[in-house]
Amino acid sequence: MENLITLAFLVVKILVITHVLLGAVAYTVWLERKLIGRMQNRWGPTRVGPFGLLQPIADGIKFIVKEDLLPPGVNKPLFLLAPLLAVALGLTSLAVIPFGESITIAGHTEALQISGFMRADGSIFDANVGLLIILGVTSIGVYGIALAGWSSNSKYSLLGSLRASAQMISYELALGLSLVGVIIMSGSLSLRQIVDAQGGNILHWNFIGGWQFVAFFVYLIAAFAETNRIPFDLPEAETELVAGYHTEYSAMKFAMFFMAEYANMFTAACVATLLFLGGWHSPFEGISWIPAVPLPPIVGALVPVFWFALKIFFFIFFYIWVRGTLPRFRYDQLMAFGWKVLLPLAIANIIVTSALVAMNLAPIGPK
Amino acid sequence: MVPVTYYLVLSAILFTIGVAAFIFKRNIITIFMSIELMLNAVNLSFVAFANMHHNLDGHIFVFFVMVVAAAEAAVGLAIIISVFRTRETLNVDRVNLLKL
Amino acid sequence: MIHQALFFIFAAICVAGALNLLLQKHPISSALSLIVVMGSLALLYLLLGAQFVAAIQIIVYAGAIMVLFVFVIMLLNAGIEEHTEGSRIAVYFGVPAVAALVGMVLYVLLKTSHIEYQVQLGGFVKPTRDVAMLLFREYLLPFEVTSVLILIAIMGAVVLARREP
């Protein structure tokens, strides 16, 4: 009986989190069009619903009812597999991301994380290599793009996917190495323990308290490249490659690549929040002169989720802001920047961080 | 409960398939991939033995095998690219002259 | 029970993927089947309690080495493999060689099948910290030597793949 209840809660958690993410993806597209519009002195979508709020639904219907073209000359199994792979891997990372502590509904306590389970003593058990699982899933995400380009049998797609593979392999190094400083600081690969090590107000977060600002910026730039966003969107540079790796895709298969890209943006934002910005901790936590407001238990459990969502929103806004501001890199600039600037910076950060930890100079650190 | 022999048998099967692919395939990239398959098969027995002897050394050896495989892939693929540039083929039978 | 079910499912996927690597004609299909083998091997490592090894198996093998293979296949636009004179010789010498290998493996397995040890789910799970301690204390010299090896490999790859000016 107990197992059945746990299983039921697990299914509910998976359904809720996946649907919240997909809804967020749809409305991020709306937000992006709206914000970019304002940055370019336009209005963005205004026709469907108030402020164009129903635009994502209209877009969704359009994607579903459009004709699903299968161009001649494609490698059919791989052509169909590629978008599925992209979207599935984009959603998989969600399984290990913790959104908050735990919540008690009808006498049953449940961890706010798909792969997190309650121990008998009330502590939470989660995957103890959670960070590596996210890195692994994002690193095999490149196959979706590579296969899409190769199986399309089109030169623009192939060029786009070659660029994407080269870019993702190159920037993954800087991305992975920029996280090592945080791992040294918290002494764990479990995302929950990494957040717990930053417990407290804004001064205890790795970004400031752990002196990881260099790592944070390296991570942020590498994450832009990993998610193929401007200024690193060479794989789908529409001025040179039509649309890059998804040139030949239409209807729902194209929408899957779209969803995968935005899901990857959310994953990158989640990792940045968990590792550098204290996860679900409020920036004012533990400051004595702020009065504690009494809240009902369920609302109290959801306040950390609110802080988490606010930080994610900040990153999404930043993505859009950068898109409205910066031009695209040239290909040689992209490679030179990744290998000659970001990678040495990330390695220097590891050396400095480990020296600080070894000399016990870091304000927070492994206990 | 699974006997550790099952894992070792699986490892042996994978290794044998790797050897067969190494011998029968003609494409130089596929031949290279079958070497990776053999390395993976060996890694499985390392991890199984680590579990059996309750000793982490097996995991460390897997780590070293992976590092060597990565180095080998980098150099090997570079060689394949330069061979393809001069011979314009990936078939090992057509790469049978020391000098063009 | 669940351990056995998971083992047999992923072992079957492993063997099917490896056979597919052998039987497919196109290198990209072979590469994809090898990725499937590596993914299910990572899950078998998890069953054996090697979480860190499973994670780096995915990151290093499936996420880096195989991406490089797929990249090179796409770059060289490799087609379906052709069978030439050498393939017949390979069959003449290869079949007995593989048969001998199978016989040898079977012999060793039958001889060692008295090993009674049973793998238990969660029977040997060590934190990543222990792996790190071992790697950076006892195996520090080999670790440094492999890092030099990697450096040499990078330089070799750059020299080999560079176009002549």
XYZ file of C-alpha atoms in Angstrom:
632
model
C 0.000 0.000 0.000
C 2.762 2.412 1.003
C 4.624 1.569 -2.206
C 1.507 2.180 -4.275
C 1.049 5.642 -2.764
C 4.709 6.461 -3.450
C 4.299 5.272 -7.028
C 1.124 7.327 -7.498
C 2.846 10.441 -6.177
C 5.797 9.749 -8.479
C 3.533 9.586 -11.525
C 1.762 12.777 -10.432
C 5.108 14.527 -9.966
C 6.310 13.478 -13.424
C 3.075 14.589 -15.087
C 2.914 17.922 -13.273
C 6.568 18.837 -13.837
C 6.587 17.810 -17.513
C 3.409 19.725 -18.267
C 4.528 22.792 -16.349
C 7.736 22.743 -18.383
C 5.953 22.331 -21.716
C 3.548 25.138 -20.809
C 6.485 27.281 -19.777
C 8.150 26.530 -23.108
C 5.067 27.673 -25.014
C 4.822 30.879 -23.023
C 8.562 31.532 -23.232
C 8.096 31.721 -26.985
C 5.335 34.259 -26.420
C 7.506 36.200 -23.950
C 10.401 36.164 -26.365
C 8.337 37.544 -29.222
C 6.820 40.164 -26.944
C 10.130 41.296 -25.424
C 12.067 41.270 -28.681
C 9.206 43.236 -30.159
C 9.449 45.896 -27.473
C 13.243 46.012 -27.816
C 12.803 46.675 -31.536
C 10.009 49.188 -30.966
C 7.245 46.844 -32.184
C 4.325 45.290 -30.319
C 4.900 41.590 -30.914
C 1.835 39.309 -31.057
C -1.342 41.232 -30.203
C -4.136 39.655 -32.225
C -4.983 36.362 -30.500
C -6.443 37.048 -27.076
C -5.529 39.927 -24.737
C -1.852 40.911 -25.257
C -1.608 37.986 -27.693
C -1.739 35.592 -24.726
C -3.503 32.882 -26.729
C -0.852 33.007 -29.470
C 1.009 29.876 -28.189
C -2.227 27.871 -28.395
C -2.857 29.094 -31.944
C 0.727 28.209 -32.849
C 0.306 24.763 -31.321
C -2.857 24.088 -33.334
C -1.086 25.284 -36.469
C 1.833 22.902 -35.856
C -0.513 19.963 -35.392
C -2.734 20.515 -38.432
C 0.031 21.468 -40.899
C 1.008 18.918 -43.510
C 3.816 16.667 -42.299
C 6.227 16.596 -45.245
C 8.682 13.768 -45.778
C 11.125 14.969 -48.437
C 12.369 12.374 -50.965
C 15.917 11.121 -50.424
C 15.888 11.286 -46.633
C 16.996 8.385 -44.473
C 13.522 7.713 -43.102
C 14.138 5.954 -39.744
C 16.794 8.432 -38.658
C 14.793 11.377 -40.000
C 11.910 10.350 -37.718
C 14.152 9.411 -34.798
C 16.085 12.694 -34.625
C 13.325 15.047 -33.366
C 12.094 12.423 -30.891
C 15.610 12.028 -29.549
C 16.061 15.779 -29.247
C 12.861 16.383 -27.320
C 13.174 13.265 -25.130
C 16.697 14.144 -24.050
C 15.645 17.742 -23.505
C 13.019 16.574 -21.011
C 15.106 13.833 -19.337
C 17.316 16.205 -17.371
C 14.246 17.347 -15.442
C 14.222 14.029 -13.593
C 17.130 14.957 -11.338
C 16.483 18.693 -10.833
C 15.251 19.553 -7.315
C 12.774 22.441 -7.157
C 12.470 22.797 -3.395
C 12.610 20.908 -0.117
C 9.478 18.829 0.369
C 5.728 19.289 0.490
C 3.113 17.600 2.673
C -0.224 16.879 1.039
C -2.916 14.972 2.956
C -0.420 13.611 5.457
C 1.993 12.368 2.791
C 5.351 14.097 2.519
C 6.890 14.192 -0.915
C 10.198 15.587 -2.135
C 9.931 18.317 -4.774
C 12.103 16.413 -7.225
C 11.203 13.541 -9.544
C 14.142 11.363 -8.507
C 14.049 12.452 -4.846
C 12.575 10.169 -2.186
C 11.883 10.661 1.506
C 13.894 8.633 3.989
C 12.196 7.422 7.163
C 13.851 10.169 9.233
C 12.462 12.936 7.004
C 15.649 13.654 5.063
C 15.601 13.446 1.280
C 17.484 10.896 -0.793
C 18.392 11.821 -4.349
C 20.718 10.622 -7.114
C 24.216 11.166 -5.768
C 25.709 11.862 -9.186
C 22.817 14.102 -10.260
C 25.037 16.780 -11.768
C 26.882 14.233 -13.904
C 23.569 12.804 -15.112
C 22.547 16.256 -16.369
C 25.937 16.695 -18.058
C 25.624 13.268 -19.676
C 22.111 13.856 -20.950
C 23.002 17.246 -22.410
C 26.119 15.788 -24.015
C 24.165 13.107 -25.851
C 21.566 15.716 -26.844
C 23.820 16.599 -29.774
C 22.819 13.368 -31.560
C 19.338 14.697 -32.212
C 20.815 17.626 -34.106
C 23.608 15.655 -35.812
C 21.235 12.950 -37.073
C 18.645 15.487 -38.193
C 21.215 17.173 -40.383
C 22.714 13.991 -41.739
C 19.462 12.155 -42.488
C 17.885 15.164 -44.237
C 20.150 14.670 -47.257
C 20.440 18.400 -47.776
C 23.568 20.530 -47.804
C 22.229 23.236 -45.529
C 21.122 20.704 -42.928
C 24.443 18.870 -43.091
C 26.443 22.070 -42.686
C 24.242 23.131 -39.799
C 24.617 19.866 -37.980
C 28.386 19.704 -38.571
C 28.653 23.152 -37.061
C 26.413 22.131 -34.172
C 28.461 19.023 -33.344
C 31.774 20.869 -33.478
C 30.422 23.737 -31.417
C 28.839 21.552 -28.778
C 31.924 19.352 -28.328
C 34.127 22.432 -27.995
C 31.974 24.327 -25.516
C 31.132 21.273 -23.426
C 34.711 21.252 -22.159
C 34.508 24.805 -20.850
C 31.023 24.117 -19.490
C 32.080 20.996 -17.609
C 35.257 22.536 -16.244
C 33.452 25.662 -15.047
C 31.325 23.461 -12.783
C 34.337 21.861 -11.087
C 34.886 24.924 -8.873
C 31.366 24.541 -7.490
C 31.911 20.817 -6.932
C 35.086 21.578 -4.959
C 33.184 24.148 -2.896
C 30.311 21.854 -1.979
C 32.192 18.550 -1.952
C 29.355 16.650 -3.609
C 27.851 15.799 -6.981
C 24.315 15.578 -5.632
C 22.325 18.648 -6.666
C 20.471 18.702 -3.374
C 23.685 18.701 -1.367
C 25.155 21.396 -3.593
C 22.149 23.615 -2.828
C 22.267 22.745 0.872
C 25.912 23.820 0.995
C 24.792 27.294 -0.118
C 22.017 27.573 2.471
C 21.426 31.118 3.680
C 21.122 34.564 2.178
C 22.618 35.924 -1.005
C 26.107 36.201 0.525
C 26.291 32.421 0.998
C 25.615 31.529 -2.623
C 28.423 30.177 -4.726
C 28.219 33.144 -7.084
C 29.315 35.601 -4.394
C 30.193 33.679 -1.240
C 32.001 30.909 -3.064
C 33.867 33.388 -5.296
C 32.671 31.529 -8.361
C 31.768 34.586 -10.458
C 34.366 33.742 -13.122
C 33.014 30.197 -13.305
C 29.488 31.595 -13.442
C 30.211 33.743 -16.479
C 32.114 30.952 -18.211
C 29.157 28.646 -17.567
C 26.671 31.208 -18.798
C 28.516 31.817 -22.084
C 29.107 28.100 -22.656
C 25.433 27.425 -21.935
C 24.465 29.903 -24.649
C 26.637 27.928 -27.066
C 25.284 24.572 -25.881
C 21.691 25.671 -26.436
C 22.497 27.214 -29.848
C 21.220 30.640 -28.866
C 22.346 33.968 -30.282
C 25.228 34.980 -30.333
C 26.218 31.345 -30.925
C 23.368 30.223 -33.170
C 25.584 29.322 -36.127
C 23.991 25.859 -36.555
C 20.760 27.562 -37.600
C 22.096 30.834 -38.955
C 19.198 31.750 -41.225
C 21.163 34.236 -43.316
C 23.598 31.555 -44.519
C 21.998 28.154 -43.926
C 18.260 28.763 -44.474
C 17.440 27.227 -41.085
C 20.350 24.898 -40.413
C 19.738 21.365 -39.235
C 15.930 21.610 -39.270
C 15.593 23.044 -42.780
C 13.781 19.952 -44.074
C 11.468 19.517 -41.094
C 7.889 20.670 -40.983
C 4.842 20.601 -38.722
C 5.113 18.748 -35.431
C 8.613 17.418 -36.112
C 9.852 20.989 -36.438
C 7.961 21.912 -33.272
C 9.800 19.122 -31.443
C 13.161 20.700 -32.237
C 11.744 23.984 -31.068
C 10.561 22.450 -27.793
C 13.915 20.711 -27.335
C 15.786 23.985 -27.736
C 13.650 25.745 -25.148
C 13.714 22.756 -22.783
C 17.511 22.882 -23.002
C 17.405 26.582 -22.167
C 15.381 25.741 -19.074
C 17.814 22.987 -18.080
C 20.760 25.359 -18.433
C 18.917 27.950 -16.352
C 18.075 25.343 -13.685
C 21.698 24.218 -13.429
C 22.922 27.811 -13.167
C 20.355 28.499 -10.442
C 21.153 25.364 -8.463
C 24.910 25.646 -8.698
C 25.608 29.347 -8.538
C 22.536 31.159 -7.234
C 21.578 29.076 -4.216
C 18.743 27.061 -5.758
C 15.472 27.638 -3.936
C 16.958 29.687 -1.085
C 15.562 33.183 -0.679
C 18.116 35.996 -0.961
C 16.942 37.309 2.422
C 17.051 33.988 4.266
C 18.325 34.160 7.817
C 18.547 37.952 7.990
C 17.321 38.785 11.488
C 15.751 42.208 10.927
C 13.272 40.919 8.314
C 10.163 39.761 10.202
C 9.021 36.204 9.560
C 5.529 36.117 8.033
C 3.393 33.206 9.273
C 2.148 31.185 6.291
C -0.059 28.107 5.904
C 2.114 24.963 5.485
C 1.399 24.374 1.790
C 2.113 28.005 0.888
C 5.228 27.863 3.050
C 6.439 24.834 1.091
C 5.791 26.608 -2.191
C 7.704 29.797 -1.342
C 11.089 28.148 -2.182
C 9.614 27.016 -5.498
C 8.647 30.639 -6.118
C 12.238 31.800 -5.551
C 13.495 29.022 -7.809
C 11.061 30.006 -10.556
C 11.996 33.686 -10.174
C 15.688 32.896 -10.694
C 14.864 30.751 -13.741
C 12.783 33.613 -15.112
C 15.740 35.932 -14.653
C 17.882 33.618 -16.814
C 15.213 33.240 -19.479
C 14.848 37.006 -19.591
C 18.623 37.286 -19.932
C 18.617 34.846 -22.864
C 16.009 36.944 -24.639
C 17.759 40.198 -23.783
C 21.024 38.918 -25.271
C 19.184 37.788 -28.362
C 17.807 41.290 -28.812
C 21.228 42.871 -28.319
C 24.133 40.938 -29.801
C 24.996 40.010 -33.409
C 26.103 36.515 -34.379
C 29.723 35.360 -34.028
C 31.774 34.379 -37.054
C 32.712 30.685 -37.099
C 36.462 31.125 -36.490
C 35.712 33.638 -33.738
C 33.420 31.100 -32.094
C 36.071 28.360 -32.049
C 38.862 30.718 -30.968
C 36.724 32.105 -28.169
C 35.808 28.666 -26.848
C 39.283 27.179 -26.928
C 41.503 30.186 -26.258
C 39.437 32.226 -23.814
C 36.777 30.178 -22.035
C 38.765 26.978 -21.543
C 41.858 28.650 -19.974
C 39.568 30.796 -17.800
C 37.736 27.710 -16.542
C 41.014 25.920 -15.766
C 42.409 28.999 -13.991
C 39.236 29.124 -11.922
C 39.725 25.499 -10.842
C 43.319 26.202 -9.781
C 42.409 29.341 -7.819
C 39.402 27.695 -6.170
C 41.316 24.612 -5.091
C 44.153 26.786 -3.745
C 41.641 28.830 -1.737
C 39.976 25.715 -0.366
C 43.332 24.118 0.456
C 44.368 27.213 2.406
C 40.966 27.464 4.130
C 40.467 30.970 2.774
C 37.067 30.406 1.203
C 34.142 31.849 3.174
C 32.021 28.760 2.539
C 33.366 25.401 1.600
C 33.456 21.664 2.189
C 32.829 20.759 5.784
C 20.423 -11.536 -7.235
C 22.359 -12.206 -10.414
C 25.456 -14.423 -10.427
C 28.567 -12.474 -11.333
C 29.228 -15.099 -14.027
C 26.329 -13.687 -16.051
C 28.058 -10.334 -16.270
C 31.312 -12.030 -17.274
C 29.538 -14.091 -19.956
C 27.949 -10.936 -21.335
C 31.346 -9.280 -21.375
C 32.820 -12.260 -23.250
C 29.995 -12.219 -25.803
C 30.469 -8.519 -26.469
C 34.225 -8.972 -26.790
C 33.798 -11.797 -29.289
C 31.374 -9.755 -31.374
C 33.899 -6.935 -31.269
C 36.649 -9.232 -32.566
C 34.358 -10.562 -35.304
C 33.452 -7.021 -36.388
C 37.128 -6.087 -36.346
C 37.948 -8.929 -38.726
C 34.936 -8.869 -41.051
C 34.259 -5.170 -41.512
C 35.981 -3.349 -44.380
C 35.222 0.250 -43.451
C 38.082 1.717 -41.465
C 35.754 3.734 -39.203
C 33.667 0.673 -38.351
C 36.835 -1.298 -37.625
C 37.845 1.453 -35.256
C 34.428 1.322 -33.591
C 34.743 -2.411 -33.014
C 37.915 -1.699 -31.021
C 35.825 0.595 -28.836
C 33.309 -2.229 -28.424
C 36.057 -4.567 -27.222
C 37.283 -1.957 -24.735
C 33.732 -1.564 -23.450
C 33.390 -5.314 -22.991
C 36.570 -5.357 -20.930
C 35.296 -2.447 -18.841
C 32.200 -4.457 -17.964
C 34.309 -7.253 -16.523
C 36.416 -4.714 -14.597
C 33.294 -3.318 -12.953
C 31.894 -6.809 -12.296
C 35.144 -7.870 -10.623
C 35.208 -4.649 -8.595
C 31.777 -5.570 -7.290
C 32.830 -9.147 -6.597
C 35.996 -8.265 -4.674
C 34.477 -5.155 -3.028
C 37.420 -3.191 -4.289
C 37.279 0.140 -6.101
C 40.459 -0.449 -8.130
C 38.323 -1.877 -10.935
C 36.518 1.460 -11.298
C 39.847 3.276 -11.513
C 40.954 0.937 -14.289
C 37.783 1.673 -16.232
C 38.628 5.335 -15.850
C 42.093 4.787 -17.325
C 40.711 2.676 -20.174
C 38.338 5.508 -21.039
C 41.162 8.060 -21.043
C 43.236 5.854 -23.341
C 40.199 5.271 -25.587
C 39.652 9.017 -25.847
C 43.287 9.628 -26.772
C 43.127 6.783 -29.277
C 39.937 8.136 -30.847
C 41.483 11.587 -31.279
C 44.643 10.299 -32.974
C 42.923 7.486 -34.872
C 40.259 9.711 -36.387
C 42.909 12.243 -37.369
C 44.782 9.435 -39.160
C 41.546 8.351 -40.858
C 40.944 11.903 -42.080
C 44.457 12.210 -43.497
C 44.198 8.769 -45.152
C 40.896 9.800 -46.712
C 42.500 12.985 -48.028
C 45.209 11.104 -49.922
C 43.318 7.928 -50.998
C 39.723 9.188 -51.127
C 38.474 5.859 -49.773
C 37.663 4.374 -46.403
C 38.000 0.761 -47.517
C 41.003 -0.825 -45.819
C 41.655 -3.071 -48.846
C 42.279 -0.048 -51.023
C 44.801 1.357 -48.585
C 47.443 -1.204 -49.497
C 50.332 0.922 -50.716
C 52.919 2.517 -48.477
C 53.465 5.287 -50.976
C 51.315 6.799 -53.677
C 13.843 -10.505 -9.175
C 13.840 -6.936 -10.469
C 17.615 -7.135 -10.720
C 17.371 -10.207 -12.950
C 14.709 -8.613 -15.130
C 16.766 -5.444 -15.587
C 19.932 -7.423 -16.241
C 18.353 -9.557 -18.939
C 16.648 -6.605 -20.630
C 19.819 -4.547 -20.867
C 22.043 -7.523 -21.656
C 19.716 -8.357 -24.550
C 19.861 -4.752 -25.776
C 23.661 -4.844 -25.507
C 24.028 -8.020 -27.536
C 21.450 -6.896 -30.107
C 23.258 -3.584 -30.526
C 26.633 -5.276 -30.898
C 25.258 -7.704 -33.492
C 23.673 -4.791 -35.323
C 27.077 -3.104 -35.419
C 28.419 -6.221 -37.102
C 25.548 -6.640 -39.564
C 24.799 -3.081 -40.664
C 26.368 -1.942 -43.899
C 26.379 1.786 -43.265
C 28.924 3.189 -40.792
C 26.412 5.602 -39.256
C 24.057 2.730 -38.388
C 26.989 0.900 -36.829
C 27.887 4.014 -34.836
C 24.320 4.371 -33.557
C 24.173 0.717 -32.500
C 27.455 1.183 -30.642
C 25.928 4.168 -28.814
C 22.992 1.956 -27.798
C 25.459 -0.668 -26.485
C 27.263 2.006 -24.478
C 24.039 3.365 -23.017
C 22.851 -0.039 -21.841
C 26.323 -0.811 -20.484
C 26.013 2.356 -18.385
C 22.774 0.969 -16.930
C 24.492 -2.352 -16.199
C 27.197 -0.394 -14.360
C 24.439 1.168 -12.271
C 23.161 -2.319 -11.420
C 26.697 -3.150 -10.293
C 26.712 -0.066 -8.061
C 29.267 1.888 -10.081
C 27.445 5.206 -10.344
C 30.417 7.386 -11.170
C 31.608 4.977 -13.852
C 28.104 4.886 -15.339
C 27.980 8.680 -15.486
C 31.383 9.069 -17.124
C 30.558 6.220 -19.492
C 27.715 8.353 -20.828
C 29.642 11.637 -20.750
C 32.966 10.414 -22.174
C 32.021 7.478 -24.398
C 28.533 8.257 -25.653
C 28.800 12.033 -25.384
C 32.322 12.745 -26.590
C 34.068 9.832 -28.327
C 31.055 8.656 -30.307
C 30.090 12.221 -31.235
C 33.570 12.472 -32.723
C 32.977 9.274 -34.714
C 29.605 10.477 -35.990
C 31.175 13.831 -36.814
C 33.923 12.208 -38.876
C 31.423 9.944 -40.667
C 29.343 12.985 -41.569
C 32.399 15.024 -42.531
C 33.810 12.366 -44.882
C 30.311 11.508 -46.098
C 31.109 7.805 -45.754
C 28.823 5.563 -47.772
C 27.816 1.910 -47.630
C 30.862 -0.302 -47.290
C 31.944 -2.281 -50.331
C 33.269 -5.821 -50.340
C 36.508 -6.429 -52.178
C 39.228 -9.041 -52.460
C 40.248 -8.596 -48.831
C 36.794 -9.510 -47.512
C 37.073 -13.068 -48.844
C 40.483 -13.505 -47.220
C 39.062 -12.041 -44.027
C 36.294 -14.644 -44.079
C 38.732 -17.536 -44.700
C 40.970 -16.560 -41.822
C 38.416 -14.769 -39.671
C 35.869 -17.546 -39.203
C 38.389 -20.013 -37.706
C 39.929 -17.234 -35.608
C 36.567 -16.163 -34.168
C 35.586 -19.807 -33.633
C 38.830 -20.374 -31.752
C 38.164 -17.292 -29.640
C 34.621 -18.435 -28.834
C 35.962 -21.866 -27.864
C 38.618 -20.347 -25.647
C 36.147 -18.018 -23.934
C 33.716 -20.899 -23.344
C 36.505 -23.052 -21.925
C 37.598 -20.357 -19.473
C 34.020 -19.672 -18.451
C 33.249 -23.342 -17.837
C 36.413 -23.664 -15.825
C 35.599 -20.647 -13.695
C 31.855 -21.216 -13.444
C 32.310 -22.451 -9.896
C 32.394 -18.792 -8.778
C 29.377 -18.670 -6.509
C 29.383 -14.924 -5.960
C 25.978 -13.285 -6.425
C 25.706 -9.616 -7.308
C 23.209 -7.870 -5.059
C 21.432 -4.678 -6.004
C 23.005 -1.955 -3.864
C 25.445 -4.454 -2.355
C 28.529 -2.430 -3.236
C 27.826 1.283 -3.576
C 30.686 3.595 -2.662
C 30.468 7.393 -2.700
C 32.323 9.221 -5.464
C 34.611 10.649 -2.775
C 36.190 7.200 -2.291
C 36.912 6.885 -6.009
C 38.521 10.329 -5.916
C 40.631 9.432 -2.868
C 41.927 6.329 -4.597
C 42.547 8.129 -7.883
C 44.396 11.120 -6.430
C 46.336 9.285 -3.720
C 47.248 5.740 -4.758
C 46.983 6.203 -8.517
C 48.353 9.734 -8.699
C 51.347 8.855 -10.887
C 49.314 6.868 -13.472
C 46.797 9.720 -13.483
C 49.483 12.270 -14.306
C 50.968 9.968 -16.943
C 47.583 9.624 -18.666
C 47.210 13.397 -18.667
C 50.545 13.631 -20.514
C 49.252 10.934 -22.885
C 46.151 13.007 -23.601
C 48.305 16.061 -24.264
C 50.446 14.125 -26.748
C 47.317 12.739 -28.397
C 45.883 16.245 -28.834
C 49.098 17.487 -30.421
C 49.274 14.414 -32.651
C 45.690 14.895 -33.797
C 46.317 18.550 -34.608
C 49.473 17.747 -36.587
C 47.830 14.874 -38.494
C 44.564 16.527 -39.398
C 46.015 19.918 -40.316
C 45.967 20.742 -44.003
C 49.370 21.324 -45.548
C 49.860 25.054 -46.158
